Coordinates of C-alpha atoms in Angstrom, one line a residue:
Chain A
M1 CA 11.3 -121.9 112.9
I2 CA 11.4 -119.7 116.0
G3 CA 9.7 -120.8 119.3
A4 CA 7.8 -118.2 121.3
L5 CA 6.4 -118.6 124.8
E6 CA 4.0 -116.2 126.4
A7 CA 4.3 -117.3 130.0
G8 CA 1.4 -116.0 132.0
G9 CA 0.2 -116.6 135.5
T10 CA -3.0 -118.3 134.3
K11 CA -1.9 -119.8 131.0
M12 CA 1.1 -120.6 128.9
I13 CA 0.9 -119.9 125.1
C14 CA 3.5 -121.8 123.1
A15 CA 3.8 -120.9 119.4
V16 CA 6.1 -121.7 116.5
L17 CA 6.6 -118.8 114.1
Q18 CA 7.9 -118.6 110.6
Q19 CA 10.4 -115.8 109.9
D20 CA 7.5 -113.5 108.7
G21 CA 5.6 -113.9 112.0
T22 CA 3.0 -116.4 110.7
V23 CA 2.0 -118.8 113.4
A24 CA 2.7 -122.4 112.2
D25 CA 1.5 -124.1 115.4
K26 CA 0.2 -123.2 118.8
L27 CA -0.3 -124.9 122.2
T28 CA -2.1 -123.3 125.1
L29 CA -1.8 -124.9 128.6
P30 CA -3.0 -123.8 132.1
T31 CA -0.1 -122.6 134.3
R32 CA 0.3 -125.3 137.0
T33 CA 3.6 -126.3 138.7
P34 CA 6.9 -126.4 136.7
A35 CA 6.9 -130.2 137.0
Q36 CA 3.4 -130.4 135.4
T37 CA 3.8 -127.6 132.9
M38 CA 7.3 -127.7 131.6
P39 CA 7.4 -131.2 130.0
P40 CA 4.5 -130.6 127.5
M41 CA 6.0 -127.3 126.5
I42 CA 9.4 -128.7 126.0
E43 CA 7.9 -131.6 124.0
F44 CA 6.1 -129.1 121.7
F45 CA 9.2 -127.0 121.0
V46 CA 11.3 -130.2 120.4
K47 CA 8.7 -131.6 118.0
H48 CA 8.9 -128.4 115.9
K49 CA 12.7 -128.3 116.0
V50 CA 12.8 -124.6 116.9
E51 CA 16.2 -123.0 116.3
A52 CA 15.8 -120.6 119.2
L53 CA 13.2 -119.7 121.9
G54 CA 12.0 -116.3 123.0
I55 CA 10.1 -116.1 126.3
G56 CA 7.8 -113.3 127.5
C57 CA 7.2 -114.1 131.1
F58 CA 5.3 -112.9 134.1
G59 CA 7.6 -111.2 136.6
P60 CA 9.5 -110.3 138.5
L61 CA 12.4 -111.7 136.5
D62 CA 16.2 -111.5 137.0
L63 CA 17.4 -110.1 133.7
D64 CA 20.8 -109.0 134.9
E65 CA 23.4 -111.0 133.0
A66 CA 25.9 -110.4 135.9
S67 CA 23.6 -112.0 138.4
P68 CA 23.9 -115.7 139.6
T69 CA 20.1 -116.0 139.2
F70 CA 20.0 -114.5 135.6
G71 CA 17.1 -116.0 133.7
F72 CA 15.1 -116.9 136.8
I73 CA 11.6 -115.9 137.7
T74 CA 12.2 -114.3 141.2
A75 CA 9.9 -113.1 144.0
T76 CA 6.6 -114.0 142.4
P77 CA 3.5 -114.7 144.5
K78 CA 3.1 -117.9 142.4
L79 CA 5.1 -119.9 144.9
D80 CA 5.7 -122.9 142.6
W81 CA 7.6 -120.7 140.2
R82 CA 9.5 -118.7 142.8
F83 CA 13.2 -118.6 141.9
Y84 CA 12.6 -121.0 139.0
D85 CA 15.4 -121.1 136.4
I86 CA 13.1 -121.0 133.4
V87 CA 15.7 -119.9 130.9
G88 CA 18.2 -122.5 132.1
E89 CA 15.7 -125.3 132.0
F90 CA 14.6 -124.6 128.5
K91 CA 18.3 -124.2 127.4
K92 CA 19.1 -127.6 128.9
A93 CA 16.1 -129.3 127.4
L94 CA 16.2 -127.8 123.9
G95 CA 19.9 -127.2 123.3
V96 CA 19.2 -123.9 121.5
P97 CA 19.6 -120.2 122.4
V98 CA 16.9 -119.0 124.8
V99 CA 16.2 -115.3 125.5
M100 CA 13.6 -113.8 127.9
D101 CA 12.0 -110.6 128.9
T102 CA 8.9 -109.6 130.7
D103 CA 5.5 -110.4 129.1
V104 CA 4.8 -106.6 128.9
N105 CA 8.3 -105.7 127.5
C106 CA 7.7 -108.4 124.8
A107 CA 4.3 -106.9 124.1
A108 CA 5.9 -103.4 123.8
L109 CA 8.5 -104.8 121.5
G110 CA 5.8 -106.5 119.4
E111 CA 3.7 -103.3 119.1
A112 CA 6.9 -101.3 118.3
C113 CA 8.0 -103.6 115.5
F114 CA 4.7 -104.7 114.0
G115 CA 1.7 -102.8 115.6
S116 CA 0.5 -99.5 116.9
C117 CA 4.0 -98.1 117.5
K118 CA 5.6 -99.4 114.3
G119 CA 9.0 -97.7 113.8
L120 CA 8.9 -95.8 117.1
Q121 CA 12.1 -95.9 119.2
D122 CA 10.4 -94.8 122.4
C123 CA 7.0 -96.3 123.4
V124 CA 5.1 -97.8 126.3
Y125 CA 2.7 -100.7 126.4
I126 CA 0.3 -100.9 129.3
T127 CA -1.9 -103.8 130.2
V128 CA -4.7 -103.5 132.8
G129 CA -6.1 -106.8 133.8
T130 CA -5.3 -109.1 136.8
G131 CA -2.4 -106.7 137.4
I132 CA -1.1 -103.6 135.8
G133 CA 2.0 -104.1 133.7
M134 CA 4.1 -101.7 131.6
G135 CA 6.7 -102.6 129.0
V136 CA 9.0 -99.8 127.8
L137 CA 11.3 -99.0 124.9
V138 CA 13.7 -96.2 125.3
N139 CA 16.0 -95.3 122.4
G140 CA 14.9 -98.4 120.6
K141 CA 15.8 -100.8 123.5
L142 CA 13.8 -102.4 126.2
V143 CA 14.4 -100.9 129.7
H144 CA 16.2 -103.0 132.2
G145 CA 18.8 -101.9 134.7
I146 CA 18.8 -104.1 137.7
Q147 CA 15.4 -105.5 136.9
H148 CA 12.7 -104.2 134.5
P149 CA 9.9 -101.6 134.7
E150 CA 7.3 -102.4 137.4
L151 CA 5.2 -99.3 137.1
G152 CA 2.0 -101.1 138.2
H153 CA 3.3 -100.4 141.8
I154 CA 3.9 -96.7 141.7
P155 CA 2.3 -94.5 144.3
V156 CA -0.8 -92.6 143.3
A157 CA -2.9 -89.9 144.9
P158 CA -6.2 -91.3 146.2
M159 CA -9.2 -89.5 144.6
A160 CA -11.3 -87.3 146.9
G161 CA -13.7 -89.4 148.9
D162 CA -12.2 -92.7 147.8
D163 CA -11.4 -94.6 151.0
Y164 CA -10.9 -98.0 149.4
A165 CA -7.9 -99.6 151.2
G166 CA -6.3 -101.0 148.0
H167 CA -5.6 -104.5 146.8
C168 CA -1.9 -104.8 146.5
P169 CA -0.3 -107.2 149.2
Y170 CA 3.0 -105.2 149.0
H171 CA 1.9 -101.6 148.7
G172 CA -1.9 -101.4 149.4
R173 CA -2.9 -98.3 147.5
C174 CA -0.4 -98.3 144.6
L175 CA -1.7 -98.0 141.1
E176 CA -2.3 -101.7 140.7
G177 CA -3.8 -101.9 144.2
M178 CA -6.3 -99.2 143.3
A179 CA -7.1 -99.9 139.6
A180 CA -6.4 -103.5 138.5
G181 CA -9.2 -106.0 137.9
P182 CA -9.2 -107.5 141.4
A183 CA -9.3 -104.0 143.0
M184 CA -12.4 -103.2 140.8
R185 CA -14.1 -106.4 141.8
E186 CA -13.4 -105.8 145.5
R187 CA -14.3 -102.1 145.4
W188 CA -17.6 -102.4 143.5
G189 CA -18.6 -106.0 144.4
A190 CA -18.6 -107.3 140.9
P191 CA -16.0 -108.0 138.2
A192 CA -15.3 -105.3 135.6
Q193 CA -17.3 -106.9 132.8
E194 CA -20.5 -106.7 135.0
L195 CA -20.0 -103.0 135.7
N196 CA -20.5 -101.6 132.2
D197 CA -23.7 -99.8 133.1
R198 CA -22.2 -97.8 136.0
P199 CA -20.4 -94.7 134.6
E200 CA -19.0 -93.8 138.1
V201 CA -16.9 -97.0 138.0
W202 CA -15.2 -96.0 134.7
Q203 CA -14.7 -92.4 135.6
L204 CA -12.8 -93.4 138.8
E205 CA -10.9 -96.1 136.9
A206 CA -9.9 -93.5 134.3
E207 CA -8.6 -91.1 137.0
Y208 CA -6.2 -93.7 138.4
L209 CA -5.0 -95.0 135.0
A210 CA -4.4 -91.3 134.0
Q211 CA -2.1 -90.9 137.0
G212 CA -0.1 -93.9 135.8
I213 CA 0.0 -92.6 132.3
M214 CA 1.0 -89.1 133.5
T215 CA 3.9 -90.7 135.3
C216 CA 4.9 -92.6 132.2
I217 CA 4.9 -89.5 130.0
L218 CA 7.0 -87.6 132.6
A219 CA 9.4 -90.5 133.0
Y220 CA 10.0 -91.6 129.4
A221 CA 8.4 -89.0 127.2
P222 CA 7.3 -91.8 124.9
R223 CA 6.3 -91.2 121.3
R224 CA 3.1 -93.3 121.8
I225 CA 1.4 -95.2 124.6
V226 CA -0.6 -98.4 123.9
L227 CA -3.3 -99.2 126.5
G228 CA -4.7 -102.7 126.5
G229 CA -5.8 -105.6 128.7
G230 CA -9.1 -107.0 129.8
V231 CA -10.3 -103.9 131.7
L232 CA -10.0 -101.9 128.5
H233 CA -12.8 -104.0 126.9
N234 CA -15.2 -101.3 128.3
P235 CA -15.4 -99.0 125.3
T236 CA -16.0 -95.8 127.4
L237 CA -12.7 -96.2 129.3
L238 CA -10.1 -95.2 126.7
P239 CA -11.7 -91.8 125.9
L240 CA -12.2 -91.1 129.7
V241 CA -8.5 -91.9 130.3
R242 CA -7.5 -89.4 127.5
S243 CA -9.6 -86.6 129.0
A244 CA -8.2 -87.3 132.5
V245 CA -4.6 -87.3 131.2
Q246 CA -5.1 -84.0 129.4
R247 CA -6.4 -82.4 132.6
L248 CA -3.6 -83.9 134.7
L249 CA -0.9 -82.6 132.3
G250 CA -2.3 -79.1 132.8
G251 CA -0.5 -77.9 129.6
Y252 CA 2.9 -78.7 131.1
V253 CA 4.2 -80.9 128.3
A254 CA 4.1 -78.7 125.2
C255 CA 5.0 -81.3 122.6
P256 CA 2.7 -81.5 119.6
A257 CA 2.3 -85.3 120.1
V258 CA 0.6 -84.7 123.4
Q259 CA -1.9 -82.2 121.9
K260 CA -3.5 -85.1 119.9
L261 CA -4.2 -87.6 122.6
E262 CA -6.4 -89.8 120.4
E263 CA -3.3 -90.6 118.4
Y264 CA -1.0 -90.6 121.4
I265 CA -2.8 -93.0 123.8
V266 CA -4.1 -95.8 121.6
A267 CA -5.5 -99.3 121.6
P268 CA -3.2 -102.3 120.7
A269 CA -3.1 -103.1 117.0
L270 CA -2.2 -106.8 117.2
G271 CA -5.1 -108.3 119.1
D272 CA -3.4 -110.6 121.6
A273 CA -0.5 -111.5 119.4
Q274 CA 1.9 -108.6 120.4
A275 CA 3.7 -110.6 123.0
L276 CA 4.4 -113.6 120.8
L277 CA 5.6 -111.4 118.0
G278 CA 7.8 -109.6 120.6
C279 CA 9.3 -112.9 121.6
M280 CA 10.2 -113.6 118.0
Q281 CA 11.8 -110.1 117.7
L282 CA 13.7 -110.7 121.0
V283 CA 15.2 -113.8 119.3
R284 CA 16.1 -111.9 116.2
Q285 CA 17.9 -109.2 118.2
Chain B
M1 CA 39.4 -77.0 124.3
I2 CA 35.7 -77.8 124.8
G3 CA 33.1 -75.2 125.9
A4 CA 30.6 -76.1 128.5
L5 CA 27.6 -74.1 129.6
E6 CA 25.5 -74.9 132.6
A7 CA 22.5 -72.7 131.9
G8 CA 20.4 -72.3 135.0
G9 CA 17.4 -70.2 135.8
T10 CA 19.4 -68.1 138.3
K11 CA 22.9 -68.2 136.9
M12 CA 24.9 -69.2 133.8
I13 CA 28.2 -71.0 134.4
C14 CA 30.5 -71.0 131.3
A15 CA 33.6 -73.1 131.4
V16 CA 36.4 -74.1 129.1
L17 CA 37.6 -77.6 129.7
Q18 CA 40.7 -79.5 128.6
Q19 CA 40.3 -83.0 127.3
D20 CA 40.9 -84.5 130.8
G21 CA 38.1 -82.4 132.3
T22 CA 40.4 -79.8 133.9
V23 CA 38.7 -76.4 134.0
A24 CA 41.0 -73.9 132.1
D25 CA 38.7 -70.9 132.7
K26 CA 35.3 -70.2 134.0
L27 CA 32.7 -67.3 133.9
T28 CA 29.6 -67.0 136.0
L29 CA 26.8 -64.6 135.1
P30 CA 23.3 -63.9 136.5
T31 CA 20.6 -65.2 134.1
R32 CA 19.0 -62.0 132.7
T33 CA 17.4 -61.7 129.3
P34 CA 18.9 -63.3 126.2
A35 CA 19.9 -59.8 124.9
Q36 CA 21.8 -59.1 128.1
T37 CA 23.2 -62.6 128.8
M38 CA 24.1 -64.1 125.5
P39 CA 26.8 -61.6 124.3
P40 CA 29.2 -62.0 127.2
M41 CA 28.9 -65.8 127.1
I42 CA 29.6 -65.8 123.3
E43 CA 32.5 -63.5 123.9
F44 CA 33.9 -65.8 126.5
F45 CA 33.7 -68.9 124.2
V46 CA 35.0 -67.0 121.2
K47 CA 38.0 -65.8 123.2
H48 CA 38.9 -69.3 124.2
K49 CA 38.5 -70.6 120.6
V50 CA 36.3 -73.6 121.7
E51 CA 36.1 -76.4 119.2
A52 CA 32.6 -77.4 120.3
L53 CA 30.0 -76.4 122.9
G54 CA 27.9 -78.6 125.2
I55 CA 25.0 -77.0 127.0
G56 CA 23.1 -78.4 130.0
C57 CA 20.0 -76.1 130.2
F58 CA 17.0 -75.6 132.4
G59 CA 13.9 -76.9 130.7
P60 CA 11.6 -77.7 129.2
L61 CA 13.7 -78.1 126.0
D62 CA 12.9 -79.3 122.5
L63 CA 15.4 -82.1 121.9
D64 CA 13.5 -83.8 119.1
E65 CA 15.7 -83.6 116.0
A66 CA 12.6 -83.9 113.7
S67 CA 11.0 -80.9 115.3
P68 CA 11.0 -77.3 113.8
T69 CA 11.9 -76.0 117.2
F70 CA 14.7 -78.5 117.9
G71 CA 17.3 -76.9 120.2
F72 CA 14.9 -74.3 121.7
I73 CA 14.0 -73.7 125.3
T74 CA 10.2 -74.1 125.2
A75 CA 7.4 -73.5 127.7
T76 CA 9.5 -72.1 130.5
P77 CA 8.0 -69.8 133.1
K78 CA 11.1 -67.6 132.5
L79 CA 9.3 -65.6 129.8
D80 CA 12.3 -63.9 128.3
W81 CA 13.7 -67.4 127.3
R82 CA 10.4 -68.9 126.2
F83 CA 10.9 -70.5 122.7
Y84 CA 14.4 -69.1 122.5
D85 CA 16.7 -70.9 120.0
I86 CA 19.7 -71.2 122.3
V87 CA 21.4 -73.9 120.3
G88 CA 20.9 -72.0 117.0
E89 CA 22.1 -68.7 118.4
F90 CA 25.3 -70.3 119.7
K91 CA 25.9 -72.2 116.5
K92 CA 25.5 -69.0 114.5
A93 CA 27.8 -67.0 116.8
L94 CA 30.5 -69.6 117.3
G95 CA 30.5 -71.5 114.1
V96 CA 31.2 -74.8 115.9
P97 CA 29.1 -77.8 116.7
V98 CA 26.7 -77.2 119.6
V99 CA 24.9 -80.0 121.5
M100 CA 22.4 -79.6 124.4
D101 CA 20.5 -81.6 126.9
T102 CA 18.8 -80.7 130.2
D103 CA 20.9 -79.6 133.1
V104 CA 19.9 -82.7 135.1
N105 CA 20.5 -85.1 132.2
C106 CA 24.0 -83.5 131.9
A107 CA 24.5 -84.0 135.6
A108 CA 23.5 -87.6 135.3
L109 CA 25.9 -88.1 132.4
G110 CA 28.7 -86.4 134.5
E111 CA 28.1 -88.6 137.5
A112 CA 27.9 -91.7 135.2
C113 CA 31.2 -91.0 133.5
F114 CA 33.3 -89.5 136.3
G115 CA 31.4 -89.6 139.6
S116 CA 29.2 -91.7 141.9
C117 CA 27.9 -93.8 139.0
K118 CA 31.1 -94.3 137.1
G119 CA 30.8 -97.1 134.6
L120 CA 27.1 -97.7 135.2
Q121 CA 24.8 -97.8 132.2
D122 CA 21.5 -97.2 134.1
C123 CA 21.4 -94.4 136.7
V124 CA 19.4 -91.5 137.9
Y125 CA 20.5 -88.1 139.1
I126 CA 18.0 -86.2 141.2
T127 CA 18.3 -82.6 142.4
V128 CA 16.1 -81.1 145.0
G129 CA 16.3 -77.3 145.2
T130 CA 14.1 -74.6 143.6
G131 CA 12.6 -77.4 141.7
I132 CA 12.9 -81.1 141.5
G133 CA 14.7 -82.4 138.4
M134 CA 15.8 -85.9 137.4
G135 CA 18.3 -86.9 134.7
V136 CA 18.3 -90.5 133.5
L137 CA 20.6 -92.9 131.7
V138 CA 19.0 -96.1 130.4
N139 CA 21.2 -98.6 128.6
G140 CA 24.0 -96.1 128.6
K141 CA 22.0 -93.3 126.9
L142 CA 20.1 -90.3 128.1
V143 CA 16.4 -90.7 128.0
H144 CA 14.5 -88.5 125.5
G145 CA 11.6 -89.5 123.4
I146 CA 9.4 -86.5 122.6
Q147 CA 11.0 -84.5 125.3
H148 CA 13.0 -85.5 128.4
P149 CA 12.3 -86.8 131.9
E150 CA 10.2 -84.3 133.9
L151 CA 9.7 -86.5 137.0
G152 CA 9.5 -83.5 139.3
H153 CA 5.9 -83.3 138.3
I154 CA 4.7 -86.9 139.0
P155 CA 1.6 -87.4 141.2
V156 CA 2.3 -88.3 144.8
A157 CA 0.0 -89.6 147.6
P158 CA -0.4 -86.8 150.2
M159 CA 0.8 -88.0 153.6
A160 CA -1.9 -88.4 156.3
G161 CA -2.9 -85.1 157.8
D162 CA -0.9 -83.0 155.3
D163 CA -3.4 -80.5 153.9
Y164 CA -0.8 -78.2 152.2
A165 CA -2.2 -77.2 148.8
G166 CA 1.1 -77.6 146.9
H167 CA 3.3 -75.0 145.2
C168 CA 3.3 -76.1 141.5
P169 CA 1.4 -73.7 139.2
Y170 CA 0.7 -76.5 136.8
H171 CA -0.2 -79.5 139.1
G172 CA -0.5 -78.2 142.6
R173 CA 0.3 -81.2 144.7
C174 CA 2.8 -83.0 142.5
L175 CA 6.2 -84.1 143.9
E176 CA 7.8 -80.7 143.2
G177 CA 4.7 -78.9 144.4
M178 CA 4.9 -80.8 147.7
A179 CA 8.7 -81.1 148.3
A180 CA 10.9 -78.6 146.4
G181 CA 12.5 -75.7 148.3
P182 CA 9.7 -73.2 147.6
A183 CA 7.1 -75.7 148.9
M184 CA 9.1 -76.1 152.1
R185 CA 9.3 -72.4 152.6
E186 CA 5.6 -71.8 152.1
R187 CA 4.6 -74.8 154.2
W188 CA 6.8 -74.2 157.2
G189 CA 7.2 -70.4 156.9
A190 CA 11.0 -70.4 156.6
P191 CA 13.5 -71.5 154.0
A192 CA 15.0 -75.0 154.2
Q193 CA 18.3 -73.9 155.7
E194 CA 16.5 -72.3 158.7
L195 CA 14.5 -75.5 159.5
N196 CA 17.4 -77.8 160.5
D197 CA 16.3 -78.1 164.1
R198 CA 12.8 -79.3 163.3
P199 CA 12.9 -83.0 162.7
E200 CA 9.2 -83.2 161.6
V201 CA 10.2 -81.1 158.5
W202 CA 12.8 -83.6 157.3
Q203 CA 10.7 -86.6 158.1
L204 CA 7.9 -85.3 155.9
E205 CA 10.3 -84.2 153.2
A206 CA 11.8 -87.7 153.2
E207 CA 8.4 -89.3 152.7
Y208 CA 7.7 -87.3 149.5
L209 CA 11.2 -87.7 148.1
A210 CA 10.9 -91.5 148.8
Q211 CA 7.8 -91.6 146.7
G212 CA 9.6 -90.0 143.8
I213 CA 12.5 -92.4 144.3
M214 CA 10.2 -95.4 144.5
T215 CA 8.7 -94.3 141.2
C216 CA 12.2 -94.0 139.7
I217 CA 13.1 -97.5 140.8
L218 CA 9.9 -99.0 139.4
A219 CA 10.3 -97.0 136.2
Y220 CA 14.0 -97.5 135.3
A221 CA 15.4 -100.1 137.8
P222 CA 18.5 -98.0 137.8
R223 CA 21.8 -99.4 139.2
R224 CA 22.3 -96.4 141.4
I225 CA 20.5 -93.1 142.3
V226 CA 22.4 -89.9 143.1
L227 CA 20.5 -87.5 145.3
G228 CA 21.7 -83.9 145.4
G229 CA 20.6 -80.2 145.4
G230 CA 20.4 -77.5 148.0
V231 CA 17.7 -79.2 150.1
L232 CA 20.0 -82.2 150.7
H233 CA 22.4 -80.0 152.6
N234 CA 20.5 -81.0 155.7
P235 CA 22.6 -84.1 156.8
T236 CA 19.7 -86.0 158.3
L237 CA 17.7 -86.1 155.1
L238 CA 19.5 -88.7 153.0
P239 CA 19.3 -91.4 155.7
L240 CA 15.6 -90.6 156.3
V241 CA 15.0 -90.9 152.6
R242 CA 16.7 -94.3 152.5
S243 CA 14.5 -95.6 155.4
A244 CA 11.3 -94.3 153.8
V245 CA 12.3 -95.9 150.4
Q246 CA 12.9 -99.2 152.1
R247 CA 9.5 -99.1 153.8
L248 CA 7.7 -98.1 150.6
L249 CA 9.3 -100.8 148.5
G250 CA 7.9 -103.3 151.0
G251 CA 10.3 -106.1 149.8
Y252 CA 8.8 -106.0 146.3
V253 CA 12.1 -105.4 144.4
A254 CA 14.3 -108.4 145.3
C255 CA 17.5 -107.3 143.6
P256 CA 20.6 -107.3 145.8
A257 CA 21.4 -103.7 144.9
V258 CA 18.2 -102.5 146.6
Q259 CA 19.1 -104.4 149.8
K260 CA 22.0 -102.0 150.5
L261 CA 20.4 -98.6 150.1
E262 CA 23.4 -96.8 151.6
E263 CA 25.2 -97.8 148.4
Y264 CA 22.2 -97.4 146.2
I265 CA 20.9 -94.0 147.0
V266 CA 24.0 -91.8 147.3
A267 CA 25.3 -88.2 147.4
P268 CA 26.9 -86.7 144.3
A269 CA 30.6 -87.3 144.0
L270 CA 31.6 -84.3 141.9
G271 CA 30.6 -81.3 144.1
D272 CA 28.8 -79.1 141.7
A273 CA 30.9 -79.9 138.6
Q274 CA 28.8 -82.9 137.4
A275 CA 26.8 -80.9 134.9
L276 CA 29.8 -79.2 133.3
L277 CA 31.6 -82.5 133.0
G278 CA 28.4 -83.9 131.5
C279 CA 28.3 -81.1 129.0
M280 CA 31.9 -82.1 128.0
Q281 CA 30.9 -85.7 127.7
L282 CA 27.9 -84.7 125.6
V283 CA 30.3 -83.1 123.1
R284 CA 32.5 -86.2 123.0
Q285 CA 29.6 -88.4 122.2

């Protein structure tokens, strides 16, 4: 039995998985303080006698093995979890190996091993919701370096006539600041799911997401891009994004994969299970 | 003896290297048509009885082993070399193994093995000259996927009051379109080397390069970034870039490496030999 934890800013999803990925048991909790949230999670994993735990966690995380704060959640705006040693605490409590990566890197790994990108060594998973996160596999491995991809915060060119100030407390008008769920709510005065009958909302959203995807293509030349998250529940958005990406590329990337964008920029294939399956895969590796 | 070819849009630098990287002989030719340029290069490598050839070439290149045009230069604006099978032609003429990557990927590999990034598994080499190119190592390997990094063409946010239309024939106001040498010449009416006494030129240049570097940091979280190329000959530029990067990051990336930008964004250490040494390393791998 392998333990998997999808640690999100709003909720914690704990699961116990069999070797084939079948979920044997599951526990979902709201994310409160570590003192309130850690004990029931530990109890769940202890009860199931997990042999190892894989965590896909909201970031930023310290994943640099040479660092004294390796395995910590670092400069998160969720102050209770700031510089919290989540890997260390689980190791101590469970006495089993614990591995961690970002929630989106785990989702990318899940889709690469079992979903839309099965068998691909180079792919990107993008989620557009409360924030914009990207998980990335290059040459079959998750991208790290000194931290992990944080492409939600890349600079974007504002669209003509768009004077919205942006929603990101760090960078204002970065991709996330212009196009994540909270930016949509602030810009249009209603949450994304109440804006479905306003085509101008989705056209503008598509333009910004296309800039992010353009940067992804130029940075990683992935073999496929999976685009998910709550904002993508609007069914017009994905086709609009593809059209905008095609226009932005301007014929510059000549690869055949990029000529068929409906097979290149795709929806997730694993519902909302990709991150848990990615956690399991992280343990296996 | 290993052959190395730095194939540029303006000139071809052929070298023969001993195992320790010492250059035994060198030949520099202007880049004309393949019919004019290939025979003297082949003659040079045949004469030196090279056991293998590593090529660092201007792009875009097809580096996908599964592709029918693997080893070709693809959609380059240099029409004579468009869809030219450079790897195949050298293989046929020399009868030895031939490997190729982009000029900037080879430069990144050279700096990672012998120069400013010696021993680092994750690093980026950026050159700012006639174009803007970036070579990238992630987890110790060069980044590929369906193509190779082309980060010169990422979208950037225009600076306030900057109404320059951009110089890129594909994307207009992309990073390269706003900040490569030809853009500087067109914008300011003189080539970069004649603009040294105009601080406003270098401040603006630094702002755009900083956006590109910001995107690099968020995409790859590299352990170090090497910034070179003709435009960097202005000695005020590198410090201005560091300041602009620090401001753009806005404290978001908490890693210690990013707190010391003078050790994080650095000049090349190998003069102009990094690409040739990278070609040699490519052969060894």
